[in-house]
Each structure stands twice: as structure tokens, then as C-alpha cells.
mmCIF file of C-alpha atoms in Angstrom:
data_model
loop_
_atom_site.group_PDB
_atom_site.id
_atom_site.type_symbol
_atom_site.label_atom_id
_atom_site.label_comp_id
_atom_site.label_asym_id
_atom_site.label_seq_id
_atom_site.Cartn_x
_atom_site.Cartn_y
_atom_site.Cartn_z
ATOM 1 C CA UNK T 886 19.680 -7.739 15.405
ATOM 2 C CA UNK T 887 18.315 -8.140 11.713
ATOM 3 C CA UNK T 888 21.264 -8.366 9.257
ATOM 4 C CA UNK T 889 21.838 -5.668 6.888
ATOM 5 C CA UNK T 890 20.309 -5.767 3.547
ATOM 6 C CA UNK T 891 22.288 -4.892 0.416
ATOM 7 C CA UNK T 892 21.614 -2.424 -2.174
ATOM 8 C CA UNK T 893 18.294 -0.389 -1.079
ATOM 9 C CA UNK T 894 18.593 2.657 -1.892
ATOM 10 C CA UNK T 895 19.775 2.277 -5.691
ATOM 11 C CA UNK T 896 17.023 -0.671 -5.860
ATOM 12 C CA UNK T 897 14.477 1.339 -4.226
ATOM 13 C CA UNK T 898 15.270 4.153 -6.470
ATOM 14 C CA UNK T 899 14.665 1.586 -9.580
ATOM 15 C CA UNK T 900 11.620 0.906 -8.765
ATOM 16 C CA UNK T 901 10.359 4.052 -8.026
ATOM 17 C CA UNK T 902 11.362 5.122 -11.466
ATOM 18 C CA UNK T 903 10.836 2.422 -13.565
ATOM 19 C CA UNK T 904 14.062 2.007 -14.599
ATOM 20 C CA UNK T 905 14.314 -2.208 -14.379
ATOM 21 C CA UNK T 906 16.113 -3.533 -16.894
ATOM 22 C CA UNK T 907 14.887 -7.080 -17.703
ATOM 23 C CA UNK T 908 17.209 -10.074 -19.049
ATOM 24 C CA UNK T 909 14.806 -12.174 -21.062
ATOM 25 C CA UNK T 910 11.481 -12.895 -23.270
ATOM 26 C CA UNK T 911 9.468 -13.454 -20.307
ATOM 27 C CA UNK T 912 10.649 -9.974 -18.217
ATOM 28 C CA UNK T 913 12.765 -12.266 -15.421
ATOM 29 C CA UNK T 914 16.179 -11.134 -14.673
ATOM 30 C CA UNK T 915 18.973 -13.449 -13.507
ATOM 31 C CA UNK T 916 20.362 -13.545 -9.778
ATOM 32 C CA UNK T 917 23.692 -15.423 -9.987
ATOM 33 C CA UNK T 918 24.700 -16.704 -6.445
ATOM 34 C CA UNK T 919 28.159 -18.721 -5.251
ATOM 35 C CA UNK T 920 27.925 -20.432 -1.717
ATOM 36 C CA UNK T 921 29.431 -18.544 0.995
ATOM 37 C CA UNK T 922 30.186 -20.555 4.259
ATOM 38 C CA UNK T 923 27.431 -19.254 5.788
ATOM 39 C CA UNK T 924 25.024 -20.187 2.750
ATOM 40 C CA UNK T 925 23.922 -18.549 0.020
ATOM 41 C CA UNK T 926 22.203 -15.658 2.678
ATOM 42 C CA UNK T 927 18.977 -15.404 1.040
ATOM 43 C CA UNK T 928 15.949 -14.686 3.282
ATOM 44 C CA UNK T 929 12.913 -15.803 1.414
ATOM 45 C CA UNK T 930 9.128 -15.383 2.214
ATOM 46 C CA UNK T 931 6.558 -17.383 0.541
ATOM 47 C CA UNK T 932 2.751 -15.936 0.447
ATOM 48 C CA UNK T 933 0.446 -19.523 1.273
ATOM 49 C CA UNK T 934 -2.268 -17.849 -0.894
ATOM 50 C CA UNK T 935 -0.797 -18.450 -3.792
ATOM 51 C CA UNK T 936 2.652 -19.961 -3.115
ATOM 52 C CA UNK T 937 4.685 -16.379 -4.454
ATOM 53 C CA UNK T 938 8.516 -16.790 -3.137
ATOM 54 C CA UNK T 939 10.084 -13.474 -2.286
ATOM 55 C CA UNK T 940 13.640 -12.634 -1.479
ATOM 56 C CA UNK T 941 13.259 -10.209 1.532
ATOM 57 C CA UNK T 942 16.787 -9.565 1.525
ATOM 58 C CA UNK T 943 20.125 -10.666 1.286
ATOM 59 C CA UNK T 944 21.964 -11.389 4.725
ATOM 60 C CA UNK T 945 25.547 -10.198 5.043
ATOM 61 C CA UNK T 946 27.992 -12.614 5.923
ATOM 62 C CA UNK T 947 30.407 -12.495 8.642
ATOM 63 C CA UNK T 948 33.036 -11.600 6.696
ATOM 64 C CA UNK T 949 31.035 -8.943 4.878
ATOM 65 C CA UNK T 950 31.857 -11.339 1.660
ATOM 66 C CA UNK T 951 28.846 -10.821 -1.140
ATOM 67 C CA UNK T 952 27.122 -14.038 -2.505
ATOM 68 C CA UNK T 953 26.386 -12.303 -5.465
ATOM 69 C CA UNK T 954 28.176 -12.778 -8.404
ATOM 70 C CA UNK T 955 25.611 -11.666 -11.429
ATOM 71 C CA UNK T 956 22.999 -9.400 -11.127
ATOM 72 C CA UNK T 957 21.271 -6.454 -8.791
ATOM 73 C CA UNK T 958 18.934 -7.441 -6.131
ATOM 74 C CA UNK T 959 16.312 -5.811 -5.262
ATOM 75 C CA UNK T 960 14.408 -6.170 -1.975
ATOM 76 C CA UNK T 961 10.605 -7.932 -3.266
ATOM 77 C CA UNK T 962 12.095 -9.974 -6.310
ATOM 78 C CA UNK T 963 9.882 -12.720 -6.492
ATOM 79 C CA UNK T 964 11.639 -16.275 -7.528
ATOM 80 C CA UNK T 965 10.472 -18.099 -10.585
ATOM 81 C CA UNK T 966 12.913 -20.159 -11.589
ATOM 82 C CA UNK T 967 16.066 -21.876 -10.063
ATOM 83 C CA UNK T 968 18.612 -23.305 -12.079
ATOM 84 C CA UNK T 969 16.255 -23.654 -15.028
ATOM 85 C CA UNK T 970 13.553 -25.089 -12.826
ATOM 86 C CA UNK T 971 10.270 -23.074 -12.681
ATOM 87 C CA UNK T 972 9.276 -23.151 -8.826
ATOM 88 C CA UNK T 973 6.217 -20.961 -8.867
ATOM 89 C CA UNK T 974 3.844 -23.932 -8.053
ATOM 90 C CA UNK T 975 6.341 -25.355 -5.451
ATOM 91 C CA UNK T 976 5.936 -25.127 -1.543
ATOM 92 C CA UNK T 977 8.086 -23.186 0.596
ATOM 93 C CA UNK T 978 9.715 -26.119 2.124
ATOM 94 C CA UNK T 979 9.787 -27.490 -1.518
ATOM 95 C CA UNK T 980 11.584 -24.480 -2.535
ATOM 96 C CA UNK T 981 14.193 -24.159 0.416
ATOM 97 C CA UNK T 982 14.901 -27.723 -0.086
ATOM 98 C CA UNK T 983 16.273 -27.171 -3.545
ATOM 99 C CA UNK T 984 18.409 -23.937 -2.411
ATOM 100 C CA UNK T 985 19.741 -26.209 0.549
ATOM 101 C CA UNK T 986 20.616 -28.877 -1.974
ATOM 102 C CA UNK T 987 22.622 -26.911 -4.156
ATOM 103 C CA UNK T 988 26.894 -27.741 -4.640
ATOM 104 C CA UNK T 989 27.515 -25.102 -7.272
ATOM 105 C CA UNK T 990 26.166 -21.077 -7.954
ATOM 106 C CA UNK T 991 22.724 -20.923 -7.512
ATOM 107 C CA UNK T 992 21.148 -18.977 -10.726
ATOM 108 C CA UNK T 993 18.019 -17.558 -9.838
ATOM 109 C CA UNK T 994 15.772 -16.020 -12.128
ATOM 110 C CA UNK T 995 13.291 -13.508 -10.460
ATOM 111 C CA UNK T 996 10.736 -11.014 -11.103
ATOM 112 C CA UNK T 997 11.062 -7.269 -9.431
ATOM 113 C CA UNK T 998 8.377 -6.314 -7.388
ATOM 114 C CA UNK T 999 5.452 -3.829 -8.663
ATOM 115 C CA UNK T 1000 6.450 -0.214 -8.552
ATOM 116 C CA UNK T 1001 4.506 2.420 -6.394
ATOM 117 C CA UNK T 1002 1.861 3.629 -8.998
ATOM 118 C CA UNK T 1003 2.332 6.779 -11.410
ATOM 119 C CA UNK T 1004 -1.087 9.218 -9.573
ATOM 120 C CA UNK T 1005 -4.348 7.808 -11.095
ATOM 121 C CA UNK T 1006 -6.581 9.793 -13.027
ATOM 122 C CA UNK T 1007 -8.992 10.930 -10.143
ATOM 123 C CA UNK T 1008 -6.705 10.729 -7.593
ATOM 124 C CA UNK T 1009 -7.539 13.369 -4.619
ATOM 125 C CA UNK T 1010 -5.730 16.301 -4.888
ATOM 126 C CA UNK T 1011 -5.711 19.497 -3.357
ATOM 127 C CA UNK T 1012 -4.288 18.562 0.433
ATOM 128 C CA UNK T 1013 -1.338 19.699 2.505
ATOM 129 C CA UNK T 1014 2.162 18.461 2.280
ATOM 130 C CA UNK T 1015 4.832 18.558 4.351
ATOM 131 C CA UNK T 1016 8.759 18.036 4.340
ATOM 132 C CA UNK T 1017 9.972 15.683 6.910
ATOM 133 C CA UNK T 1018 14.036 15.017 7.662
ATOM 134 C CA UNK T 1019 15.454 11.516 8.947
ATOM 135 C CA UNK T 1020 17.234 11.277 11.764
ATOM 136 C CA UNK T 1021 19.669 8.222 12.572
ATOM 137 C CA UNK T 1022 17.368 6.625 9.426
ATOM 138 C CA UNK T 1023 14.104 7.165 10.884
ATOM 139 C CA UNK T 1024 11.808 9.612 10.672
ATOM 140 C CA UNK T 1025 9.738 10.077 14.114
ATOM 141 C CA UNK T 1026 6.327 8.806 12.236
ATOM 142 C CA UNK T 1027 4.611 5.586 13.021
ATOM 143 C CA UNK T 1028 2.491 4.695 9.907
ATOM 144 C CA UNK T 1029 -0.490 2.516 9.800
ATOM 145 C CA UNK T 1030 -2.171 1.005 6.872
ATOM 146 C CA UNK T 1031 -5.724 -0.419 6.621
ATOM 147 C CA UNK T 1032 -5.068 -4.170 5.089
ATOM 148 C CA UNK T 1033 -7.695 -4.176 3.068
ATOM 149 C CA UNK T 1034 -7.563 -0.993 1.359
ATOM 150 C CA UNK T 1035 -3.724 -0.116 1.257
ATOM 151 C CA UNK T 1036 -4.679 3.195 3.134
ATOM 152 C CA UNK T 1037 -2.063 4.806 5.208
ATOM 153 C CA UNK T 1038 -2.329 6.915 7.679
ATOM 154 C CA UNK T 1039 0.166 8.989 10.307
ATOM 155 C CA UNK T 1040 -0.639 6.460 14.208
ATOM 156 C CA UNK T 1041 1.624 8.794 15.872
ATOM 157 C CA UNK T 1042 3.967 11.658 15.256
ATOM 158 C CA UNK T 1043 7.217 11.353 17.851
ATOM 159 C CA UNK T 1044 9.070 14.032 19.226
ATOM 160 C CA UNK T 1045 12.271 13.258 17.095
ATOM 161 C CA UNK T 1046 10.288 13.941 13.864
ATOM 162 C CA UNK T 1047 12.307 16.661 12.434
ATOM 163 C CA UNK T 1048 9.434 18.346 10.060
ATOM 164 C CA UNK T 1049 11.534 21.448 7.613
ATOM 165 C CA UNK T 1050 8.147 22.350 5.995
ATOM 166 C CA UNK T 1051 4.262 21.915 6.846
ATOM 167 C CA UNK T 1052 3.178 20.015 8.910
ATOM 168 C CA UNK T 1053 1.958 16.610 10.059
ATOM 169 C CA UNK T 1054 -0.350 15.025 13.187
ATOM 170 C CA UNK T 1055 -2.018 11.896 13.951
ATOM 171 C CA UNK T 1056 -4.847 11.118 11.736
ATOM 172 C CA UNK T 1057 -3.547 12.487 8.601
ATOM 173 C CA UNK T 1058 -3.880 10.372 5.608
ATOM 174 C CA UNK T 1059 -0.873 10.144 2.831
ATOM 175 C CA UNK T 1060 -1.547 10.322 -0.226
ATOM 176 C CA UNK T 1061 1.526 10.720 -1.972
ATOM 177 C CA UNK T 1062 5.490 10.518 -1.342
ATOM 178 C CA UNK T 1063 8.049 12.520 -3.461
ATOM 179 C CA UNK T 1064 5.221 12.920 -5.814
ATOM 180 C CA UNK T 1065 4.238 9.586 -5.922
ATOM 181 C CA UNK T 1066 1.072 7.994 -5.871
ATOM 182 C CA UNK T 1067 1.138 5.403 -2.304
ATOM 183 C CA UNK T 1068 -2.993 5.177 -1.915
ATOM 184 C CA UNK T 1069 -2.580 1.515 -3.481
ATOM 185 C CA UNK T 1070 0.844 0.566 -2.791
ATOM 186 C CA UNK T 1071 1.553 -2.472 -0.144
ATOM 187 C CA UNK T 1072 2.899 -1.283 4.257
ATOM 188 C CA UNK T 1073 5.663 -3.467 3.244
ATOM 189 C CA UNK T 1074 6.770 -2.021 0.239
ATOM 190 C CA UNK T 1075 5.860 1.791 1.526
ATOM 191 C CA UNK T 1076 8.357 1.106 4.422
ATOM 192 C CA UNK T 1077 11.142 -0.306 1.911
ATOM 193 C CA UNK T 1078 10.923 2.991 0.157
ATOM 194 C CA UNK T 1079 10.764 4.871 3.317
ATOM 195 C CA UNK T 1080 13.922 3.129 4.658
ATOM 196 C CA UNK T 1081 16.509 4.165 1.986
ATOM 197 C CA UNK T 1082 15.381 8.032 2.282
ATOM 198 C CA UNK T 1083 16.922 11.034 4.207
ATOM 199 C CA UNK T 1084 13.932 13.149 3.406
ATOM 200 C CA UNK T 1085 10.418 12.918 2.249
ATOM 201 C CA UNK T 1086 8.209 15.273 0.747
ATOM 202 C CA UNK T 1087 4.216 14.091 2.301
ATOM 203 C CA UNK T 1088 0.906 14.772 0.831
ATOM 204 C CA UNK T 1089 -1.900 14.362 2.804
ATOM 205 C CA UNK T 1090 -5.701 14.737 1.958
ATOM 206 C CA UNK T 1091 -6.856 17.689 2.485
ATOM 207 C CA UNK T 1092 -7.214 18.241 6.276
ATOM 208 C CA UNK T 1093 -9.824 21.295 5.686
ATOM 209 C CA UNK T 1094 -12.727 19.118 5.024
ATOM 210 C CA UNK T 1095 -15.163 18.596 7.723
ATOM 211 C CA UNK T 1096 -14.772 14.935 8.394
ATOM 212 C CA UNK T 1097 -17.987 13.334 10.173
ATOM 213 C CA UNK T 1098 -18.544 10.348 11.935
ATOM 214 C CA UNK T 1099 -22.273 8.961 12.581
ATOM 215 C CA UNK T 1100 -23.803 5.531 13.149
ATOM 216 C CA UNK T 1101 -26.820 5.251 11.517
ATOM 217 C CA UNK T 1102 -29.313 2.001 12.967
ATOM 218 C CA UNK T 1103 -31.897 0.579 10.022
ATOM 219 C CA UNK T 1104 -35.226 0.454 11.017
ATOM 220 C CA UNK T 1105 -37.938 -1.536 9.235
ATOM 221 C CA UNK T 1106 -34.826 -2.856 7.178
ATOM 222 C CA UNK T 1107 -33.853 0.276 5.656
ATOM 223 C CA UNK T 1108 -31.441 3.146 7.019
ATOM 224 C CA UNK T 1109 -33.435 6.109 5.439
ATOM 225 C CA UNK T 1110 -30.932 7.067 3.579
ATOM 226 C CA UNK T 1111 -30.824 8.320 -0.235
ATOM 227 C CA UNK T 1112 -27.039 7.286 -1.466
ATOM 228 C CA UNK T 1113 -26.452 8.940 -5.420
ATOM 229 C CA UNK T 1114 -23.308 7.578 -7.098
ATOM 230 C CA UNK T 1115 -21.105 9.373 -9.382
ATOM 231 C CA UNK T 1116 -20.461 6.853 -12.004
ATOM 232 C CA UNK T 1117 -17.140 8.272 -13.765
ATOM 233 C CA UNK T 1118 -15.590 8.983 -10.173
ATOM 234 C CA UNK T 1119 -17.242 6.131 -8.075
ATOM 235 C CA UNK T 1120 -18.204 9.339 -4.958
ATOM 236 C CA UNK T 1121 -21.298 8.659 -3.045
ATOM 237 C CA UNK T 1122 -23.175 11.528 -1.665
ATOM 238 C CA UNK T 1123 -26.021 11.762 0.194
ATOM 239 C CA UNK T 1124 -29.082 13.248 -1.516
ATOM 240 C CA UNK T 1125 -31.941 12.732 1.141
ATOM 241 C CA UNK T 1126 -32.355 11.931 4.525
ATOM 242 C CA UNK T 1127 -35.880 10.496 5.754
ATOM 243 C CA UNK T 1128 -37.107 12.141 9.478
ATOM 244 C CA UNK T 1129 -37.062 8.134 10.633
ATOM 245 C CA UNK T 1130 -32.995 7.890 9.838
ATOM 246 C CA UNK T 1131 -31.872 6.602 13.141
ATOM 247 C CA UNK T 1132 -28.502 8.760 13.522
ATOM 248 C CA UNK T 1133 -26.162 9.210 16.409
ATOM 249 C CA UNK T 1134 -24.838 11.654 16.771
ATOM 250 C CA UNK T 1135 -27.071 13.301 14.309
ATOM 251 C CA UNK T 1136 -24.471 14.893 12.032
ATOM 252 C CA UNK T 1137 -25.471 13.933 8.514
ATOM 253 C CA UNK T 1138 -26.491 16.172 6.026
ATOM 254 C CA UNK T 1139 -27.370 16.125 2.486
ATOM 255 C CA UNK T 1140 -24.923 16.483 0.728
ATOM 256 C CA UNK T 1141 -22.481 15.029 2.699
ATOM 257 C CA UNK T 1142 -19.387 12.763 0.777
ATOM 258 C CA UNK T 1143 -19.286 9.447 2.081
ATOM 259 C CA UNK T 1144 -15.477 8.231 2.848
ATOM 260 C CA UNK T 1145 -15.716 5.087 4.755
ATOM 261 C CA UNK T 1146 -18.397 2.870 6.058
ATOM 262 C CA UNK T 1147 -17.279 0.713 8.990
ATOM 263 C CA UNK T 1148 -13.466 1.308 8.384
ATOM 264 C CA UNK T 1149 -13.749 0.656 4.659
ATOM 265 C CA UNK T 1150 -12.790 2.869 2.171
ATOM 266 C CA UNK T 1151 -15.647 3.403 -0.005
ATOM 267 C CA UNK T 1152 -14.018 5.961 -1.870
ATOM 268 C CA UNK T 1153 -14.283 3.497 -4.839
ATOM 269 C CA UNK T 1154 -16.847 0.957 -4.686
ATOM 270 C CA UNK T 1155 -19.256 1.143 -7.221
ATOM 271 C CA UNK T 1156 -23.088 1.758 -6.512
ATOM 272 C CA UNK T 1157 -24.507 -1.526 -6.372
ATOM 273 C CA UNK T 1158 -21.516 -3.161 -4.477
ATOM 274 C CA UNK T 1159 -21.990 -0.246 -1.409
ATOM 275 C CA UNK T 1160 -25.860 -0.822 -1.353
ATOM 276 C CA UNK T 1161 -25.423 -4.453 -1.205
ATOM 277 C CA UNK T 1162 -23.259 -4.315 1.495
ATOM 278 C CA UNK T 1163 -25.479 -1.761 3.271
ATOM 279 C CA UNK T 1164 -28.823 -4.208 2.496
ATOM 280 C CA UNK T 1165 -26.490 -6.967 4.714
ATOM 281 C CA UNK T 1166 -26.157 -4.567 7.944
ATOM 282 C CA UNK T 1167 -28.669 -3.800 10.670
ATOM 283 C CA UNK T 1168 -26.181 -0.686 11.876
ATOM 284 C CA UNK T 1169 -23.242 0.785 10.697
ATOM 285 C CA UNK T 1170 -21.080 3.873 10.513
ATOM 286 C CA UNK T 1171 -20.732 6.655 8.440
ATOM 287 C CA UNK T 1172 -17.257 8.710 7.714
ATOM 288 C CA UNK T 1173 -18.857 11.667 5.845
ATOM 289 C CA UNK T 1174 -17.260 15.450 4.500
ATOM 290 C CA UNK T 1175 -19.054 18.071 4.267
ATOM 291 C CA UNK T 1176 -19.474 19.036 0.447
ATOM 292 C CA UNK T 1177 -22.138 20.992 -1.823
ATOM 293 C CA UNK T 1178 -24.541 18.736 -3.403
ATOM 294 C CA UNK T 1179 -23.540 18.605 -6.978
ATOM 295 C CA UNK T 1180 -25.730 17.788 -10.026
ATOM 296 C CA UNK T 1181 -24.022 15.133 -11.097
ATOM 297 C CA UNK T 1182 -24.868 12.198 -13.383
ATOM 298 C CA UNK T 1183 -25.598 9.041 -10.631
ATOM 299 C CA UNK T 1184 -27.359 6.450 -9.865
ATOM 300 C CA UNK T 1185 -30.079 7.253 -6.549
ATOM 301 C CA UNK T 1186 -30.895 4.581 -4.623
ATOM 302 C CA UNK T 1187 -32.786 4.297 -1.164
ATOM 303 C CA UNK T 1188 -31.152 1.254 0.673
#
């Protein structure tokens, strides 16, 4: 069994609200740490892209003592200095070896994660929400997130969800929690936040559009497609389809929003970074809604 961390949901809370309170110039507050028997508990995570050490959490001791004698953790503070000694550039067995080494308190100086962002200006708005009740700390939902965009989306709904309001099924896509902004925040730290609530409030993307799916197959190196880009909100819509587009199922339409193409998010690519991707691909497939054309101000290209 995983030990129990310490102090979620007041940390959780803190960063949700913005309410860290920093101890020096550079924005690092200080961890203060006295060796237990067991160690000084800390379970630390080191990203090998670029070497970031991260205090997971803080494992309880057998005798339910606390290491910690300054300071309030909070699960995702990332380590950059110990005892004085900045360790940002050091390796994770670099790093370990110096907490391993340590007679005395250990003062660490950290950095609290990034809070889940404030809604963005052209956020979507507009979709259902729901109310959903925890039960023995966990909510019935399995939640999946697409890596590369941060997207999250409702795998499977399980017959212990207890939902007091709206409603949810598989497929949805959250957009916000307790009224704030998750489209960009990290699985990890989404489930941190999930972890120290009794009950959410879920916003979804609107369920009433008509999502489409359709692979479209280039021939003579082009898909026969007109894609026009919004350029203040980054939306491509479809503004012509050529009688030699090569669709299946033959769903698209002009006019059509286009969501994803081949599991990406293109919700906010710009222009020239969608059609260069599309000018790589012999096939590929659509994720359209159905929306009226719109005179908007965008660039038209034919790719």
C-alpha cells in the first residue's frame, strides 16, 4: 500500500487559489526537515528531460512522527536548492546522494508547482455541467488525458459514481472543475486536486454539437479540402469541398469546425502549422462539428 501523503487538501486548496506565500527574492520557500529513523520520508521524482526534482509526497513514518519541522509541503514542490546548494543541474542519483548523506536537518528550498489556470480568454463555453459526490474518496470516474494536449476526457463512468446534478457519460470532455480552467493543466496534477475533494462541480463541452468523424485520403497530393483560419481564435472551418475529396464516411460539410485531426487537438494550432502538417500526410482523420459558416476574417488555404 502507498503511504499516506500529508497535507493535500489545504495544499491543494493553495494552489488552486493562489494563495502561496513565498520566503525569498527568488519566489523559493524553505522545507526544513530533521531525520526520522526511517529517513527523512521524502519521495522524489526527477523529469530526465530536463533534470526537474519533485517531491511527490511525504511518507509517514511508522510512528506517525512528522519530519517536518519548518514549512508547508505541498505535493509538486520542485527542489532547487539543498542546504544552500543549488541542485537544479544535478542528476537524480546526484541528488539522492546528497539527501542520503545528510547528519543534521535537511533545509530544502523548493518551488510550488504551477496552479490550474484562471479560464483563458476564448476558452469554450456554453457546455453542460454536472455535480458529482465522492464516495470512500473516489468518485466512480476514470479520466483520461491525451499527453500531448492536456485534454481530459470521462474513459468510463462506474456504477458507484454518485452524480447530485447533471449528468456525465463516456466521451465527455472537461473543461472546467469548481470553475476552474483544467484544458491545460497536467493528469498528474488534475488527479492531486481531484484527490483532496468530496465533491466536484464538472463542465463539459457542449455535448449538443454534432461531432463528426471522417477520413479523408489525398489524391494527386492534395485532400480537396478548403481549410479558413480564424486568426484571433485559431478555429478552422471548412469553406469548400472539391467533388474529388476522397471521404469515408462522407460526412463533411462546409462549414464544418474542425476539432482534432488524427487525435490532435487542433483547436489551437495556427494556420500554417495545421496545413503543414496536413502537406506531410497521405490520409488522415477529421473530428468535425457541425457549425454555420461564419464570415470571419481568415486565412483560406487549399492543402
Amino acid at each position: 500500500t502507498r503511504p499516506a501523503a500529508l497535507s493535500m487538501n489545504n495544499d491543494a486548496r493553495a494552489i488552486l487559489q493562489h494563495q502561496i506565500t513565498n520566503n525569498d527574492e527568488s519566489g523559493l520557500r524553505q522545507l526544513m526537515f530533521e531525520p526520522t529513523p526511517e529517513g527523512f520520508g521524502l519521495e522524489i521524482v526527477t523529469n530526465c528531460d530536463d533534470n526537474k526534482h519533485v517531491i511527490e509526497h511525504i511518507i509517514q513514518s511508522i510512528s506517525a512522527y512528522t519530519s517536518i519541522l519548518r514549512g508547508e509541503f505541498i505535493p509538486g514542490d520542485a527542489i532547487h536548492k539543498i542546504n544552500g546548494e543549488i541542485v537544479t543541474e544535478m542528476t537524480h542519483e546526484e541528488l539522492l546522494n546528497i539527501v542520503g548523506s545528510q547528519n543534521g536537518d535537511l533545509d530544502l528550498r523548493v518551488k510550488a508547482p504551477q496552479p490550474i489556470e484562471q479560464p483563458r480568454p476564448n476558452s469554450k463555453a456554453g457546455g453542460k455541467t454536472a455535480i458529482v459526490q465522492g464516495v470512500d474518496g473516489k468518485f466512480g470516474l476514470e479520466i483520461a488525458t491525451e499527453e500531448a494536449t492536456n485534454c481530459h476526457s470521462i474513459a468510463k463512468v462506474d456504477h458507484s459514481c454518485k452524480i447530485l446534478e447533471g449528468s456525465v457519460k463516456k466521451g465527455d470532455i472537461i473543461q472546467s472543475v469548481n470553475e476552474q480552467d483544467v484544458s491545460n493543466t497536467a493528469h498528474k496534477q488534475f488527479m492531486r486536486y481531484l484527490e483532496t475533494q468530496d465533491e466536484v462541480e464538472f463542465q463539459f463541452q457542449d455535448d449538443q454539437q454534432n461531432f463528426k468523424v471522417a477520413t479523408v485520403v489525398a489524391v494527386n497530393g492534395s485532400f480537396g479540402l478548403s481549410i479558413a483560419t480564424n486568426s484571433t481564435t485559431n478555429q478552422h472551418t471548412i469553406t469548400n469541398i472539391q467533388p474529388t475529396c476522397n471521404i469515408t464516411p462522407a460526412v463533411l460539410n462546409r462549414g464544418d469546425n474542425i476539432l482534432a485531426i488524427d487525435g490532435i487537438d487542433v483547436t489551437n494550432t495556427p494556420h500554417n502549422k495545421l496545413l503543414q502538417y496536413l502537406s506531410l500526410q497521405d490520409k488522415v482523420e477529421f473530428v468535425v462539428n457541425d457549425e454555420t459558416l461564419e464570415n470571419e476574417k481568415a486565412n483560406s488555404t487549399s492543402p
